[in-house]
Structures are given as structure tokens and as C-alpha cells.
Coordinates of C-alpha atoms in Angstrom, one line a residue:
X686 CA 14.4 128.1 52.5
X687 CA 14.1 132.0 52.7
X688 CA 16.8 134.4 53.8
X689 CA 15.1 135.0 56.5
X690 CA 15.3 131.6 57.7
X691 CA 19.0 131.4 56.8
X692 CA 19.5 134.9 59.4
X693 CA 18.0 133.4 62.0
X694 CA 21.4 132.1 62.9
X695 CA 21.9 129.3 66.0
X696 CA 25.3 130.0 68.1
X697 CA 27.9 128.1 68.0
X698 CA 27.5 126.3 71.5
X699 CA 23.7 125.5 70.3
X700 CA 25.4 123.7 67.6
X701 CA 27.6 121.4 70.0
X702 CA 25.2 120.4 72.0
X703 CA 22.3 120.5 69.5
X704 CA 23.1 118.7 66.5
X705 CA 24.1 115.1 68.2
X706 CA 23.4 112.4 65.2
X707 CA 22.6 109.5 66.7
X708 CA 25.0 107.5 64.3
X709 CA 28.3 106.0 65.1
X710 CA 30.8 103.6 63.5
X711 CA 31.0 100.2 63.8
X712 CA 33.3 98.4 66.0
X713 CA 36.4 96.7 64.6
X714 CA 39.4 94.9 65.7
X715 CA 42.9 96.3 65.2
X716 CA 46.7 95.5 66.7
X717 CA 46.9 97.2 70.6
X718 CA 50.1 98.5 68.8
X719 CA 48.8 100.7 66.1
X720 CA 45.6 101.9 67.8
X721 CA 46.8 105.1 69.1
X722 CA 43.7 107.8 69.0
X723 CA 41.2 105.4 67.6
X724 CA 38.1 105.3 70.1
X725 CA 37.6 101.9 71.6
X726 CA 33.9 100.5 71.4
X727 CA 33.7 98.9 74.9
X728 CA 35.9 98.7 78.2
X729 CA 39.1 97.3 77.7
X730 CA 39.2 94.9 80.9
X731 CA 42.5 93.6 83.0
X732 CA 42.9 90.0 82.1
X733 CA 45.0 90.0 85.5
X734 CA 46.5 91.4 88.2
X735 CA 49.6 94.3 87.2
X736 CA 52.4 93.9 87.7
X737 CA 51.6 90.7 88.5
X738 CA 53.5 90.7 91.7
X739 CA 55.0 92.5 94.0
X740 CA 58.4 94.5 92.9
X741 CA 60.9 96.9 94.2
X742 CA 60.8 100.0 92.7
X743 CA 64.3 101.3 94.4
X744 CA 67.6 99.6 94.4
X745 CA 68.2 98.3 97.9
X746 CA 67.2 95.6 100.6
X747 CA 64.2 94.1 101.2
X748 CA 63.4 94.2 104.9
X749 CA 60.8 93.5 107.7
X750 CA 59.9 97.2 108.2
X751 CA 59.5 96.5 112.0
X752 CA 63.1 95.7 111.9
X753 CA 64.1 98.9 110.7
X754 CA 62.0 101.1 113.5
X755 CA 64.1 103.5 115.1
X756 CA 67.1 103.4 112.8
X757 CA 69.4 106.2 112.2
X758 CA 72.5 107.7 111.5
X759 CA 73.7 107.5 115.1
X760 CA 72.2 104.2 116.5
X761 CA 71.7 101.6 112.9
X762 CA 70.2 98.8 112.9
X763 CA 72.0 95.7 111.9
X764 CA 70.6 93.3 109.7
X765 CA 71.5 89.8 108.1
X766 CA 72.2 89.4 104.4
X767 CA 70.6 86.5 103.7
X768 CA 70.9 86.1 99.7
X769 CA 70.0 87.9 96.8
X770 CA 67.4 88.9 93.9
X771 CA 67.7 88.2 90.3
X772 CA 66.0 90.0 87.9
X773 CA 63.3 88.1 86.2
X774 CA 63.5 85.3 88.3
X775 CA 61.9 84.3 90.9
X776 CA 63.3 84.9 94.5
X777 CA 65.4 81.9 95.7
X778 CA 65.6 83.6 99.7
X779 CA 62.9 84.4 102.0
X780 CA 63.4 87.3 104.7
X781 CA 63.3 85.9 108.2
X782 CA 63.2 88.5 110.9
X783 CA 66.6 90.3 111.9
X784 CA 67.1 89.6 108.0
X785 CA 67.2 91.2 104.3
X786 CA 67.9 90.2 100.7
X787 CA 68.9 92.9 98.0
X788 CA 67.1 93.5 95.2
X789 CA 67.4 95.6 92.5
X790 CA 64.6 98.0 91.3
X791 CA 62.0 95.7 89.0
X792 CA 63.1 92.8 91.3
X793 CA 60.4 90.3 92.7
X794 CA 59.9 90.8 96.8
X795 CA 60.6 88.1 98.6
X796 CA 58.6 86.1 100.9
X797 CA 59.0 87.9 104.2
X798 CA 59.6 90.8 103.1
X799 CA 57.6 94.0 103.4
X800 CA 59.7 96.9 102.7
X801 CA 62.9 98.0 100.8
X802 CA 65.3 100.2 101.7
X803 CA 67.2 102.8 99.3
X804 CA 70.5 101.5 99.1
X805 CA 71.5 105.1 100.2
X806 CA 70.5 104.6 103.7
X807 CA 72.4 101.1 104.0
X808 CA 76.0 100.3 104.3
X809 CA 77.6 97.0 104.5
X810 CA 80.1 97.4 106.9
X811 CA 80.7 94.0 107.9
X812 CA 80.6 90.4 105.3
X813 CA 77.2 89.6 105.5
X814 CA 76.0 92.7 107.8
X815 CA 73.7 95.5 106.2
X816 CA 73.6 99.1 108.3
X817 CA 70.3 100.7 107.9
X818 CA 70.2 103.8 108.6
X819 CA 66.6 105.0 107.9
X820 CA 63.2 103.4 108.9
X821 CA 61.1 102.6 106.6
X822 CA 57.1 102.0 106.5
X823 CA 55.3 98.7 105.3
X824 CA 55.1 99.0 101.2
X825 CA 57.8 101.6 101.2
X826 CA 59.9 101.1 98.1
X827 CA 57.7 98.9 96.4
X828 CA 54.1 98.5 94.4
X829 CA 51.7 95.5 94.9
X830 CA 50.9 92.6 92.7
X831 CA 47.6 94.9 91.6
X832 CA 48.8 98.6 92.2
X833 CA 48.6 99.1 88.3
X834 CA 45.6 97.5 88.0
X835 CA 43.2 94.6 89.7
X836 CA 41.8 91.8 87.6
X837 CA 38.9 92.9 86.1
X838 CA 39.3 96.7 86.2
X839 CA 38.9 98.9 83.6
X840 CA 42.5 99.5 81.7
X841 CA 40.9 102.2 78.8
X842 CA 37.4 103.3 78.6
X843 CA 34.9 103.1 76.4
X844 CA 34.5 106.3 74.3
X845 CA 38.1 107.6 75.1
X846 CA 40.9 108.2 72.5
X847 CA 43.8 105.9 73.0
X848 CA 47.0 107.7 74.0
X849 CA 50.4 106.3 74.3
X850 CA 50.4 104.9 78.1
X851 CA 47.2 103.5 77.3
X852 CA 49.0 101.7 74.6
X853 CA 51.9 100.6 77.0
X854 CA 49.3 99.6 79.9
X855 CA 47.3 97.2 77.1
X856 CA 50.9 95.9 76.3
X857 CA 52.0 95.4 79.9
X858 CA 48.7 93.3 80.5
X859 CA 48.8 91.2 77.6
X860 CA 46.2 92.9 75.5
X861 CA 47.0 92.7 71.9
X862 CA 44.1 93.4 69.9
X863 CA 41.5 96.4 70.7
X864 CA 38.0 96.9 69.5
X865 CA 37.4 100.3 68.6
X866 CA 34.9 102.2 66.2
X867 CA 36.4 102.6 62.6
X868 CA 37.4 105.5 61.5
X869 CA 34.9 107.4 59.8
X870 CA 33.8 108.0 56.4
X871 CA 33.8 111.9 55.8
X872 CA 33.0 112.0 52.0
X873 CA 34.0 116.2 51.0
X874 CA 31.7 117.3 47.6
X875 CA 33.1 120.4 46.8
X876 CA 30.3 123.1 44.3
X877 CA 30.8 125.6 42.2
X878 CA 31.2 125.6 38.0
X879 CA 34.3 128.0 38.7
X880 CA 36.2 124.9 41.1
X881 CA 38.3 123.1 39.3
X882 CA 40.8 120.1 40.0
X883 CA 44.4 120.9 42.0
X884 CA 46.0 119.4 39.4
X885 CA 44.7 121.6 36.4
X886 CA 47.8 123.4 34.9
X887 CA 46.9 126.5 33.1
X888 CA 43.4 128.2 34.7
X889 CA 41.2 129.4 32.7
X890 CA 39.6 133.3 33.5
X891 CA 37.2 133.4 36.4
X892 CA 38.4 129.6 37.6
X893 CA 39.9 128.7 41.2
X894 CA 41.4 125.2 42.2
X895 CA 40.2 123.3 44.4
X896 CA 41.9 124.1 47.9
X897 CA 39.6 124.0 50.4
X898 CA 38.7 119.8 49.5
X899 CA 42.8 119.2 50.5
X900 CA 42.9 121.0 53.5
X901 CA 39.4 119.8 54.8
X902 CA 40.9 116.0 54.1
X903 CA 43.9 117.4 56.3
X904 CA 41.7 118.1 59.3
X905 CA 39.5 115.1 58.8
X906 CA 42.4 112.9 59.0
X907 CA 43.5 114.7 62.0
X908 CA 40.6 114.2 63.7
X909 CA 40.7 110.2 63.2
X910 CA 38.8 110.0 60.2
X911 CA 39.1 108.6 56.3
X912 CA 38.6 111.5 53.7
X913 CA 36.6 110.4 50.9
X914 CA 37.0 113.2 47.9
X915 CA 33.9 112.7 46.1
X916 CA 34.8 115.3 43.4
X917 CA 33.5 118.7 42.6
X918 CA 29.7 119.5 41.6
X919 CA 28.9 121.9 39.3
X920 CA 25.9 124.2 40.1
X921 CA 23.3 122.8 37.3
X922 CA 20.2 122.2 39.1
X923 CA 19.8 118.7 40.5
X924 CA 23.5 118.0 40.1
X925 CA 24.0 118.4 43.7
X926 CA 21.6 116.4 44.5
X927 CA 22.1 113.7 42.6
X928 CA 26.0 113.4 43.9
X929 CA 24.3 113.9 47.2
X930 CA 22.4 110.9 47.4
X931 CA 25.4 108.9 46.3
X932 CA 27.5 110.1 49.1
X933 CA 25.2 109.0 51.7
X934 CA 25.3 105.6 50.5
X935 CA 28.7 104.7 51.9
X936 CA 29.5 108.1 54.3
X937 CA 29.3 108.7 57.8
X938 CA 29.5 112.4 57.2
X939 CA 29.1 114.1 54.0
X940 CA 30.9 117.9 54.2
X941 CA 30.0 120.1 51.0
X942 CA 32.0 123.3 50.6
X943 CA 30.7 125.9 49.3
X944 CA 27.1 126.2 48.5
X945 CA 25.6 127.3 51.7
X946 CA 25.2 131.1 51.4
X947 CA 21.9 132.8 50.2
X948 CA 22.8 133.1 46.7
X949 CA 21.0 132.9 43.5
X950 CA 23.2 129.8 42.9
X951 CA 23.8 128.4 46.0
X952 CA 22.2 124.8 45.9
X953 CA 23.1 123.0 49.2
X954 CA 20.3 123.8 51.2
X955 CA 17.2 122.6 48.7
X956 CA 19.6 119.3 47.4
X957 CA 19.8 118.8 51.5
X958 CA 15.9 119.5 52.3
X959 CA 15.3 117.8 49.2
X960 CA 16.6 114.1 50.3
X961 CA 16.6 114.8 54.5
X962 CA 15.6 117.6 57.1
X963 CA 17.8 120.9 57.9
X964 CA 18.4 121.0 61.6
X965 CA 20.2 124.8 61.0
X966 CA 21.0 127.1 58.0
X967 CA 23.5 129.9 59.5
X968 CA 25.7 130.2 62.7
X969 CA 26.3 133.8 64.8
X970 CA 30.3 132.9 63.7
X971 CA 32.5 135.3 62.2
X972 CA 33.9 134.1 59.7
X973 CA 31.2 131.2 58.8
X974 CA 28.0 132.1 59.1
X975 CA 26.5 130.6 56.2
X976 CA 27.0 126.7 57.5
X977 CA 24.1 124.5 57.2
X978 CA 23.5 121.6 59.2
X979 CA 21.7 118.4 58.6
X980 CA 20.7 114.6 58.3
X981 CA 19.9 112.7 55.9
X982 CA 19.0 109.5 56.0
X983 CA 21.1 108.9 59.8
X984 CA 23.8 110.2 57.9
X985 CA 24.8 114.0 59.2
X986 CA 25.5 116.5 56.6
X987 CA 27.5 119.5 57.0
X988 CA 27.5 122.1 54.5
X989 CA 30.5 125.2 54.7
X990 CA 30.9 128.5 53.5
X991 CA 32.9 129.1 50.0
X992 CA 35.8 131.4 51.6
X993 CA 38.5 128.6 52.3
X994 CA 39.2 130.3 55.6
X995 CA 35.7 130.8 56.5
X996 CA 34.9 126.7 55.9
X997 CA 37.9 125.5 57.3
X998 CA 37.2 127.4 61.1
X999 CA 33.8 126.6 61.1
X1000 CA 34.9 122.8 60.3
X1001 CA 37.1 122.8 62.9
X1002 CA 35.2 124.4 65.7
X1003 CA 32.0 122.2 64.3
X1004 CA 33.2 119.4 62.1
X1005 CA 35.9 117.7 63.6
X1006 CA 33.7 117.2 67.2
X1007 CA 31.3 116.0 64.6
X1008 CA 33.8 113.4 63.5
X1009 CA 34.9 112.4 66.6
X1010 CA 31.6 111.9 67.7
X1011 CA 30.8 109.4 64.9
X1012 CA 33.9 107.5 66.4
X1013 CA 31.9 107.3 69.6
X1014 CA 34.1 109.8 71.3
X1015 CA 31.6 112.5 72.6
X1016 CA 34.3 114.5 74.6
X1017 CA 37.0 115.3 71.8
X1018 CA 40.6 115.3 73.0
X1019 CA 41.3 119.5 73.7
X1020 CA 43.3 121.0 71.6
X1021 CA 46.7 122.4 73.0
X1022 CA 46.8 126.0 74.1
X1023 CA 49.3 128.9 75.8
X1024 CA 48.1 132.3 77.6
X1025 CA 49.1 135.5 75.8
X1026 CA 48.4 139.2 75.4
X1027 CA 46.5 140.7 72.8
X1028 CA 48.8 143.3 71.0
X1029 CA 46.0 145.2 69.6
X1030 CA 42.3 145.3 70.5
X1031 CA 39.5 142.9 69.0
X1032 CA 36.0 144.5 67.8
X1033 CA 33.4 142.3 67.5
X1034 CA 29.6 142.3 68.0
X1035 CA 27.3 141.2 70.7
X1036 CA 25.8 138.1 70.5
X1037 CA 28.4 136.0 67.4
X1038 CA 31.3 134.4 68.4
X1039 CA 34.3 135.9 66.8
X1040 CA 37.7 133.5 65.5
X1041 CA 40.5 135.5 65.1
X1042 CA 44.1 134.3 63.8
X1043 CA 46.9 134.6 65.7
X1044 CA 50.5 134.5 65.4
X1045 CA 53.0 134.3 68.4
X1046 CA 55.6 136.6 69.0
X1047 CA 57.3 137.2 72.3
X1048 CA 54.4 136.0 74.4
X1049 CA 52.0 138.3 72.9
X1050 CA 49.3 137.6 70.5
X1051 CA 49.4 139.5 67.2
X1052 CA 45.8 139.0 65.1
X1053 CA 46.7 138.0 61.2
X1054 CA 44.1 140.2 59.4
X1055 CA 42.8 139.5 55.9
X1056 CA 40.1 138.5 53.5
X1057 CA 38.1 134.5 54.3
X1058 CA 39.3 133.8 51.0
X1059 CA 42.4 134.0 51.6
X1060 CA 44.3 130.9 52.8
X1061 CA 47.4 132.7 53.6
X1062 CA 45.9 134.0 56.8
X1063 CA 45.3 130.4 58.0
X1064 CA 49.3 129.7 57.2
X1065 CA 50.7 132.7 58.3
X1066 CA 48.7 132.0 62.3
X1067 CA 50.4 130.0 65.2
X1068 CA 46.1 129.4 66.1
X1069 CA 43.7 131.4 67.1
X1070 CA 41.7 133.5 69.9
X1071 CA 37.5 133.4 70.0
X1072 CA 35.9 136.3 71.6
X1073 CA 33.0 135.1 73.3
X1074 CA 29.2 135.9 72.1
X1075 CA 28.8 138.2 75.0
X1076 CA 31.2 140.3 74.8
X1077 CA 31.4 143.3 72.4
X1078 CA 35.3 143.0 72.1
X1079 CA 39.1 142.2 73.5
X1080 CA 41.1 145.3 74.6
X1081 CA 44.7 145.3 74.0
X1082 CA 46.8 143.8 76.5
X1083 CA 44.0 141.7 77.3
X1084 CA 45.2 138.2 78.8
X1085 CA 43.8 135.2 76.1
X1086 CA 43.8 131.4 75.5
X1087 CA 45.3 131.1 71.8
X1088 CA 44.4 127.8 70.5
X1089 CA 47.6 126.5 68.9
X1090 CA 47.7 124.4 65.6
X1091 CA 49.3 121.4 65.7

């Protein structure tokens, strides 16, 4: 691949909606319980009706709503106490008209009634007498047997992260066991003969450990999927390759950092078009632009700059949709966000989408300024602000979405 292949770069939004592998996980069945975020593979279906029945959702009386019409402060009407609800039990009274039964919020209604009235606009001024005071509409104070859901309807969709009411709505129906897509398999090769292990205590000159691998784990796990470190590749020809090819034998998504730039020893892009077919070498990003995307074999390959800063924003903007995507989640849950000012203005160029770190102060939006190889810009920013391809800057004071870190 020549240089000038590797300048002719694809945006960033080309990348989203271009580079779509067809490949997703399989579907597996886990505990309701411990499924939060994970993707389920099909509709999750009501077994039944919810709640089941139909229950107050006030503490009051149930009533015949046409026996409270016209009621109020000055002229009540007067009803009959004719027993009372117990929770988790089914009612023992029925409402006849001219009658009502308290019940207390969860409580079953009883047959007859229609209605409840807040216990705020009742008094019971005589044994056995109830004063309402307000009128009240038929299904006031209360949800039908199916107002949650109808038997049959869809609880959580297909293709959907789980989130915690999900998880309570599957638990209030009865629905133990999910199947979702398993978590991916991102396998992170990391290149370079100067890369060596996090653990290596005494660094030789000219050698770096291996950050970028951790923090790339980090994110993949974040994103719902199982970080595979396949070790670190050193940049004798073939070598890649070869540690290539044994990735894709059990990985959804290989990630190699490092590699991807136009250098005399930058191997990615021939081990890649060696065993599959490039679909992009370079995105109009800043910083990032040397990122190569692939597939190989049905398995997509994504292949980062060296900087650490540089490969972790392009993985985030373009590797963890990637992952979720292989989870069969093709909208990825957004990431939070808060409206600021700039305190100083962005340059950037037409045409390449600009990430700049942020930090937060006083509801302004400070940029954190450094080298891509340096890490300490990542952990020194609240998030981050993109200035759009179009545009040819921010000015200060300019209003901005700041993409938080979680």
C-alpha cells in the first residue's frame, strides 16, 4: 500500500456507517439478574399479563366512580364502608353501589370497584360512613391488570442494551434467564521491538512499556466486551503476520496498536492485506489518522496509531461502536454529556474532525494541550469536545457538548 493510498483519508462518519462487518456473537443464556448491558439476541416476550391484576396505586377507598360525581368540600358524598383490603391477598369484599372498601396502595381492587380515592379527600366521620370529598374518574388511582405490559408484548428488544428497569420489568414478569449475544472477543496485539511488558522493572535505553494494551482492555471491557491480550509483536518481518492469523482463530475483533503509520517499519497494513482485504488505511481525525481498517476472514480488524492518546480516541470514537456492534447492538448506548463554554478558541482544519480534551472548571471548558504520546492528557481531561469536519475552528466562549468520561 503506498502513501498515497494511506492519505487518501475516509472521515470519520464514513467509518460508522461504512465499515459494518457482518459478524456478530453468538447467543447465550445468562441469569435475568446479572445481564445488565449485555445485548439480548431476540425479543424478550411477556409470559403474562403485568401486574397481573388490577391494584391501587394511592392509599384510600375503592369506589364506584359514579358514586363520587359531584362531590365536594361543601356537599360530600356519603358512602358505606363495607370491609377492607389486605395486602397480598386476595379481596374478601366486593363494592356494591352507595359502597367502598379501603385499600392500601399495591392492594388488589375489588370486584365492583372502579376507582380509588386518595385518602386525603375522605373522612370518616361516622362508624362505618366514608366523606368523599372529591370526584374521581373511572381508573383514577389505579393501573390495570396489563398497564405494564399485555401478554405477549415485547418486555426488552432485540439489539438493545439491558438497563436496570429492564432488569426489574424481566423480574416482575417472571423472566429469569435471558438470551443475549456473548460478549465479544477483542484480542489487542500490541508492535513494536521497543514495547515491552508492564511488568518489566528496570527499562532498558530506547524501550517503553506497554500502556496502551491496558487501557485499550479498559475500554473494551467498558463497552461489553472480553479483552484478550495476545502479547506484543516485534517488527521482524512476518512476525505480525504470523500472530495475526492466530488471533483470528478465536477473536471477534483483533485491535493492533501501533503499526499503522507509513513507516519504514510499520507492518500492519501488508500482515492485514496479506491474510484479508483493507476496507481503509487513514481517517481525516486529529489525533489518529493513521488507523487502518479491515476484515479478515469475517473477523474485523482494527489497526491504531502508536501515540497512546492518538489510539485510544480513535478506539473510542471507532472501536467501541465496533464492539458493540458485534454484540448485535447497532445503536450504542450514548455517552453522557454537559453544555459548556470554550475558554479559549479551537483551530482546526477544514474537512478532519478534531478531538480535543477537556477539563471542567466552573462550567467552562478548558482544552488539556499536549503531545499524542502522552497519556497524562487523557487523565488530566473530564472528556472531550470534536470540532466538526466543516468547520475551520471553535471561538472562545463558544457554547459545546463535552463528552464526559465515565
Amino acid at each position: 500500500m503506498s502513501s498515497r493510498e494511506f492519505f487518501t483519508a475516509r472521515t470519520v462518519a464514513e467509518a460508522l456507517a461504512g465499515f459494518r462487518p457482518a459478524r456478530r456473537t453468538k447467543a447465550e443464556s445468562v441469569p435475568s439478574a446479572a445481564a445488565l448491558h449485555r445485548v439480548p439476541a431476540e425479543d424478550v416476550l411477556a409470559p403474562a399479563p403485568l401486574p397481573g391484576f388490577a391494584r391501587a396505586t394511592v392509599d384510600g377507598f375503592a369506589v364506584r366512580a359514579a358514586d363520587t360525581y359531584g362531590a365536594s368540600d361543601g356537599l360530600p358524598s356519603y358512602l358505606d364502608l363495607l370491609g377492607a383490603v389486605r395486602m397480598g391477598a386476595a379481596p374478601e369484599v366486593a363494592v356494591r353501589p352507595g359502597g367502598c372498601a379501603a385499600v392500601p396502595t399495591g392492594g388488589a381492587l375489588p370486584e365492583g370497584a372502579d376507582a380509588v380515592v386518595m385518602v386525603e379527600f375522605t373522612a370518616e366521620t361516622l362508624p362505618g360512613c366514608v366523606e368523599v370529598t372529591r370526584p374521581v374518574a373511572p381508573g383514577a388511582g389505579l393501573v390495570r391488570a396489563d398497564e405494564d405490559a399485555a401478554a405477549g408484548t415485547v418486555l426488552a428488544p432485540a439489539g438493545r442494551p439491558l438497563r436496570a428497569p429492564d432488569l426489574g420489568l424481566l423480574a416482575a414478569a417472571g423472566v429469569t434467564t435471558v438470551g443475549v449475544h456473548a460478549r465479544p472477543r477483542v484480542a489487542v496485539l500490541s508492535t513494536g521491538d521497543e514495547v515491552v511488558p508492564p511488568d518489566t522493572a528496570d527499562l532498558a535505553p530506547g524501550q517503553v512499556r506497554d500502556a496502551t494494551a491496558s487501557a485499550l482492555a479498559a475500554l473494551v471491557t467498558e463497552a461489553g466486551g472480553e479483552p484478550v491480550q495476545a502479547g506484543i509483536v516485534s517488527d521482524e518481518s512476518g512476525a505480525l503476520r504470523e500472530r495475526l492469523t492466530d488471533a483470528l482463530v478465536d477473536a471477534d475483533l483483533v485491535v493492533i496498536s501501533a503499526g499503522s503509520s507509513v513507516g519504514a517499519r510499520d507492518e500492519t497494513a501488508g500482515a492485514v492485506a496479506a491474510v484479508g482485504s483493507v476496507w481503509c488505511h487513514g481517517l481525516a481525525i486529529k489525533p489518529g489518522k493513521p488507523t487502518l481498517l479491515a476484515e479478515c476472514g469475517g473477523v474485523p480488524v482494527l489497526g491504531l496509531p502508536g501515540n497512546p492518546l492518538s489510539a485510544l480516541v480513535v478506539f473510542r470514537l471507532v472501536g467501541v461502536p465496533l464492539v458493540w456492534r458485534l454484540a448485535g447492538c447497532e445503536t450504542p448506548p450514548p455517552e453522557p454529556g454537559r453544555r459548556a463554554r470554550l475558554a479559549r478558541g479551537l483551530a482546526s482544519a477544514a474537512g478532519r474532525l478534531d478531538v480535543v480534551q477537556v477539563r471542567l472548571v466552573d462550567g467552562t471548558a478548558e482544552p488539556v494541550l499536549g503531545p499524542s504520546a502522552l497519556l497524562s492528557v487523557l487523565t488530566r481531561a473530564d472528556g472531550y469536545v470534536v470540532v466538526p469536519e466543516p468547520a475551520t475552528g471553535l471561538d472562545a466562549g463558544a457554547e459545546v457538548e463535552v463528552v464526559l468520561y465515565r
